[in-house]
MMTF fields as JSON, N, C-alpha, C and O atoms, coordinates in Angstrom:
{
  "mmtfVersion": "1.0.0",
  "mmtfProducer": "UNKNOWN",
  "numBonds": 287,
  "numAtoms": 288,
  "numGroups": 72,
  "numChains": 1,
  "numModels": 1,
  "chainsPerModel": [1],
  "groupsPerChain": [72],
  "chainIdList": ["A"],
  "bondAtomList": [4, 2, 8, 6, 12, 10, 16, 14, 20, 18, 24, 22, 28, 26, 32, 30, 36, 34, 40, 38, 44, 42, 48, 46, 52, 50, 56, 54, 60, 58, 64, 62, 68, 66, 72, 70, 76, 74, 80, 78, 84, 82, 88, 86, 92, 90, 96, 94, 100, 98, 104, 102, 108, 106, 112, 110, 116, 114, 120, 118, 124, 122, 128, 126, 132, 130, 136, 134, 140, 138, 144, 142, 148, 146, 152, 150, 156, 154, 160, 158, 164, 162, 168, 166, 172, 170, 176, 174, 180, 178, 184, 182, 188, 186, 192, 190, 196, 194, 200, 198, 204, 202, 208, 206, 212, 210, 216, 214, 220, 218, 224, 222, 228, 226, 232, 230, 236, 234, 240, 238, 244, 242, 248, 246, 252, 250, 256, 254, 260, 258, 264, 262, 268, 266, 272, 270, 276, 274, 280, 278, 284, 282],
  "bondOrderList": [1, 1, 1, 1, 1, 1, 1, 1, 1, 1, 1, 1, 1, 1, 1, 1, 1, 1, 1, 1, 1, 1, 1, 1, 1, 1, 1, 1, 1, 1, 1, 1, 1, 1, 1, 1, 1, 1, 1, 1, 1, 1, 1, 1, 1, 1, 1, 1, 1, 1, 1, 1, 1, 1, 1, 1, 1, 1, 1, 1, 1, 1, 1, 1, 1, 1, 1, 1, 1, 1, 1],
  "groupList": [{"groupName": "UNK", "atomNameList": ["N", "CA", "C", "O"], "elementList": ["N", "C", "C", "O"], "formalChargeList": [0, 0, 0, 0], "bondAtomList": [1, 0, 2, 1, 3, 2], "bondOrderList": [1, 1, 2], "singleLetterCode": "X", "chemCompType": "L-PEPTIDE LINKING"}],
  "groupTypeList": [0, 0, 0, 0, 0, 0, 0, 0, 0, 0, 0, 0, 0, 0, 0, 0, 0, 0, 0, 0, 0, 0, 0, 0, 0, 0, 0, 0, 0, 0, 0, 0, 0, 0, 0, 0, 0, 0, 0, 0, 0, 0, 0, 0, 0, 0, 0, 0, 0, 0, 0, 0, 0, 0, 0, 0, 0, 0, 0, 0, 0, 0, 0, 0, 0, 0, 0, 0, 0, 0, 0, 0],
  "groupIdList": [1, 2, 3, 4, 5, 6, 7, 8, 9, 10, 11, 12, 13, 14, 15, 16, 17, 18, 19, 20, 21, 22, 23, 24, 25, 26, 27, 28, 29, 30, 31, 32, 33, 34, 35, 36, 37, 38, 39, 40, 41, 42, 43, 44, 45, 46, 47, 48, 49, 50, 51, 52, 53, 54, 55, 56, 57, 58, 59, 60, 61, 62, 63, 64, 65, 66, 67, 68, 69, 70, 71, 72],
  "secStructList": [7, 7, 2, 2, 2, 2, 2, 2, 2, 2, 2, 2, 2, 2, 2, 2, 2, 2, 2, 2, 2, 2, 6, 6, 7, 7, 3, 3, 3, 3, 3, 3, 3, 7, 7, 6, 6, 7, 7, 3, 3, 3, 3, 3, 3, 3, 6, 6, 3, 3, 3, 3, 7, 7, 7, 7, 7, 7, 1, 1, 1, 6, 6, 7, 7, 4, 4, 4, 1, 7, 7, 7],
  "xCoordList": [0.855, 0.0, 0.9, 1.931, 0.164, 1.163, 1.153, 0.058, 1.857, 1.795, 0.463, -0.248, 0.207, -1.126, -2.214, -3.378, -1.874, -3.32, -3.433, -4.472, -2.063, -2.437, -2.927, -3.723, -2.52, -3.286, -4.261, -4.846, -5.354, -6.752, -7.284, -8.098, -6.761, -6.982, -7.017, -8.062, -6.039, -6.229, -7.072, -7.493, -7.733, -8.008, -9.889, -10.709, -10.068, -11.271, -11.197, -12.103, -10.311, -10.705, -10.986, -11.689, -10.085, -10.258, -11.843, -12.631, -12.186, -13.636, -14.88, -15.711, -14.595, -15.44, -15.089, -16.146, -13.924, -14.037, -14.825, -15.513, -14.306, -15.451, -16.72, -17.586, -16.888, -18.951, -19.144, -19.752, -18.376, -18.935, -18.918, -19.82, -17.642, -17.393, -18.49, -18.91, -19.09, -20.009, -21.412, -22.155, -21.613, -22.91, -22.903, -23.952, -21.755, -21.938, -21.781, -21.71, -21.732, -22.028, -20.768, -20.561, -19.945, -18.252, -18.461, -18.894, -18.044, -18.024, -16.537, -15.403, -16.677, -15.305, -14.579, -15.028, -13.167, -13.341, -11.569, -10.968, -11.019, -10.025, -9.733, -10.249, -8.753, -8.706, -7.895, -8.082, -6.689, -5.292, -4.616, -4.23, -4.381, -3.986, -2.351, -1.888, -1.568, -0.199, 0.66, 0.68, 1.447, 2.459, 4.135, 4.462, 4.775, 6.493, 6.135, 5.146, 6.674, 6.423, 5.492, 5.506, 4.616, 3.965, 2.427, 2.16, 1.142, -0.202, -0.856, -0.471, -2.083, -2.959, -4.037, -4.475, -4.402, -5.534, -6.949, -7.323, -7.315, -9.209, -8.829, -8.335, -9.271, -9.047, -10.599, -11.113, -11.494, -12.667, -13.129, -12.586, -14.138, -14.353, -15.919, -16.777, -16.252, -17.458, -17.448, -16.656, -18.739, -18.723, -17.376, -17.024, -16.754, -15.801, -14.225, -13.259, -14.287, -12.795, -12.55, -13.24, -11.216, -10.577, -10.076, -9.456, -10.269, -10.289, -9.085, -9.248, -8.282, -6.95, -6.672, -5.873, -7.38, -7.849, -5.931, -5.087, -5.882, -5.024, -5.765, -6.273, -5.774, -6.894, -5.95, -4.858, -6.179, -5.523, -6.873, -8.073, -6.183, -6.917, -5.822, -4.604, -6.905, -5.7, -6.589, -7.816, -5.618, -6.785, -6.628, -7.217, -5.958, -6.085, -5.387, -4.813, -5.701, -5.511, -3.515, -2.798, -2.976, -1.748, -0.708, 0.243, -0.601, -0.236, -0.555, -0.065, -1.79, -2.752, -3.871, -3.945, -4.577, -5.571, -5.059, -4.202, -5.459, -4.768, -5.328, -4.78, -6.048, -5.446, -4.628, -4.52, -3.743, -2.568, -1.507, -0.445, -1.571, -0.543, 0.015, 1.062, -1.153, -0.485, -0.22, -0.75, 1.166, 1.692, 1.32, 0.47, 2.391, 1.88, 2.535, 2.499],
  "yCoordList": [-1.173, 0.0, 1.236, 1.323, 2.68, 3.456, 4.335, 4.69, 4.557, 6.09, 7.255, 7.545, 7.81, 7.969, 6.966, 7.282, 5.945, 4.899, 4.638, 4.36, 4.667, 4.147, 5.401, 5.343, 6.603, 7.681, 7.634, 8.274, 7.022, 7.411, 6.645, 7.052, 5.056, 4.086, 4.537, 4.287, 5.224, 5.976, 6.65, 6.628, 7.437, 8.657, 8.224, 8.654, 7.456, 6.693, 5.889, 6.047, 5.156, 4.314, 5.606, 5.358, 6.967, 8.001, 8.416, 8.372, 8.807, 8.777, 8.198, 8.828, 6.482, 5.681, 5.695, 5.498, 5.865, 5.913, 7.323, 7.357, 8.351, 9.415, 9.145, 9.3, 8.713, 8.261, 7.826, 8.346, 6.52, 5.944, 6.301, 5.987, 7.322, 8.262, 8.9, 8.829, 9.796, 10.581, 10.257, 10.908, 9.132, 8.171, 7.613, 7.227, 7.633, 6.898, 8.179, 8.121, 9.688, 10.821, 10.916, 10.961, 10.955, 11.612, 13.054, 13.245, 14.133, 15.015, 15.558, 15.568, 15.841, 15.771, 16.837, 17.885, 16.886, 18.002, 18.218, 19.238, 17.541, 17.492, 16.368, 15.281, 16.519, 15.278, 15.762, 16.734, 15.027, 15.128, 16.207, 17.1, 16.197, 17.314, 16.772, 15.758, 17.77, 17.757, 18.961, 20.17, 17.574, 18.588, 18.09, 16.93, 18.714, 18.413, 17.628, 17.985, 16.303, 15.273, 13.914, 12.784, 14.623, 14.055, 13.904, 14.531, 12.787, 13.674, 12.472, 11.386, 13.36, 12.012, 12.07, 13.148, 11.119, 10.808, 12.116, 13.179, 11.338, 12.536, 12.435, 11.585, 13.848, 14.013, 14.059, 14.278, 13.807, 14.231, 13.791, 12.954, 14.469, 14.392, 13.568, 13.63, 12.796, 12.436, 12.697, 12.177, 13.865, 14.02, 15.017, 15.749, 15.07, 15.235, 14.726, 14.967, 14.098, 13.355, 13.685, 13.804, 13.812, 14.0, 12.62, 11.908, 12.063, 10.821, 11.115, 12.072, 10.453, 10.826, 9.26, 8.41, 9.169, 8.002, 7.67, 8.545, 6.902, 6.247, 5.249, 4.297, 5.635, 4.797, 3.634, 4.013, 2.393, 1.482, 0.77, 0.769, 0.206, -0.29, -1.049, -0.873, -2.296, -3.134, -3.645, -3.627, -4.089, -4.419, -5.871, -6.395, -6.706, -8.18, -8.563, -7.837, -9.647, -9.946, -10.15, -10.137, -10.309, -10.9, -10.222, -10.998, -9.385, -8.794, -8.581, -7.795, -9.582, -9.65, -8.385, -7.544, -8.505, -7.8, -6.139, -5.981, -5.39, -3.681, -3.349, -2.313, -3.74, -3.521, -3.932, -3.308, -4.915, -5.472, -4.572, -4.733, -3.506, -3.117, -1.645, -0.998, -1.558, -0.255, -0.736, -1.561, 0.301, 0.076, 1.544, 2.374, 1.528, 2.429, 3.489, 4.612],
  "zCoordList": [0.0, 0.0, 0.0, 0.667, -1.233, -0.715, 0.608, 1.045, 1.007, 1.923, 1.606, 2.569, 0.421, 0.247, 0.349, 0.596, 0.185, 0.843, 1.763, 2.362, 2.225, 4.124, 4.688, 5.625, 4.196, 5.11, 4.882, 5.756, 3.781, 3.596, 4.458, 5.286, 4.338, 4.907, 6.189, 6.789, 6.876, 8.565, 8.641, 9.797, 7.897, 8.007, 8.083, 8.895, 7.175, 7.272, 8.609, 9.427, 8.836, 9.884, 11.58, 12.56, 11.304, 12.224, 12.055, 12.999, 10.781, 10.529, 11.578, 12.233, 11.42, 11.635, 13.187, 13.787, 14.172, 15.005, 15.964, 16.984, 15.036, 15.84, 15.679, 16.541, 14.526, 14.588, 15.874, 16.809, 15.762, 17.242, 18.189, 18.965, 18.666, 19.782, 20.333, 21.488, 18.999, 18.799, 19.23, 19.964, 18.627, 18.719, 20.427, 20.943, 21.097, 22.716, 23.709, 24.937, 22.667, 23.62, 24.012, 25.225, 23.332, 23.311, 22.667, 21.531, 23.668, 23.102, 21.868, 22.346, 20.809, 19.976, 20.176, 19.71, 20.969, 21.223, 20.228, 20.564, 19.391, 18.564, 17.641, 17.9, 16.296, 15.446, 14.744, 14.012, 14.9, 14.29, 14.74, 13.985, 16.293, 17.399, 17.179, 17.7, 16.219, 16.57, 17.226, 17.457, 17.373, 18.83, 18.461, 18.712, 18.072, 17.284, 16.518, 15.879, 16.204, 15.278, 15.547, 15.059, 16.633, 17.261, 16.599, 15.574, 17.428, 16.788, 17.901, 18.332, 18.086, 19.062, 18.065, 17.661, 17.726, 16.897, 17.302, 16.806, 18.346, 18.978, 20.132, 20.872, 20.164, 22.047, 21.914, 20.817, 23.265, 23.517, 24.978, 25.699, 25.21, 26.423, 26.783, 25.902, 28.113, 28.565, 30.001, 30.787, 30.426, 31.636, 31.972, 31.047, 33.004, 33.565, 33.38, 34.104, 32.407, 31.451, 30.11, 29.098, 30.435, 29.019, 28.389, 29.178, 26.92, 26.658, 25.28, 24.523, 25.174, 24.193, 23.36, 23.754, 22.364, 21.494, 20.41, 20.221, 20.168, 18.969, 18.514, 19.105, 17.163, 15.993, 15.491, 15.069, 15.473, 14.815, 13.825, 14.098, 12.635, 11.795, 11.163, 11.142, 10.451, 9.91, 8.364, 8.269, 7.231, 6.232, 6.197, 5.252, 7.016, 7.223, 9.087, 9.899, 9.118, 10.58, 10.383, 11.383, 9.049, 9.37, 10.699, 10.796, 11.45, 12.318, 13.396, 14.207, 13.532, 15.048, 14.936, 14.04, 15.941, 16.03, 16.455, 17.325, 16.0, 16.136, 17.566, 17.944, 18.337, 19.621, 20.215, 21.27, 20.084, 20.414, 20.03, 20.632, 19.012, 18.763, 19.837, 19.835, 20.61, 21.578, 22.81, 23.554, 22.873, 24.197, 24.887, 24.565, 26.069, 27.235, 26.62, 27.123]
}
């Protein structure tokens, strides 16, 4: 895949994760928040918390499931 596809490919899968955010009453309160060479996917908030998301998506399982892939 190129580098332009994998970003769409992110960028959609960032998409589909604010829907749902959105839809369980996440308020959105950022998306694609960079800081040096840095970026946190969505910041947003529920209630009284601030919630700081990293979007993983994968287009086959060969690499395990994309929550496996974050660490602390």
């Amino acid at each position: 895949m190129t580098e332009t596809g994998a970003r769409k490919f992110g960028g959609e899968a960032e998409k589909l994760a604010v829907k749902y955010l959105s839809d369980k009453g996440y308020q959105i309160l950022e998306q694609g928040y960079r800081f040096s060479r840095k970026e946190i996917d969505i910041i947003c908030k529920t209630g009284d918390t601030i919630v700081f998301v990293e979007v993983k998506a994968a287009r086959t399982a060969k690499f395990g499931a994309p929550e496996t892939w974050v660490t602390a």
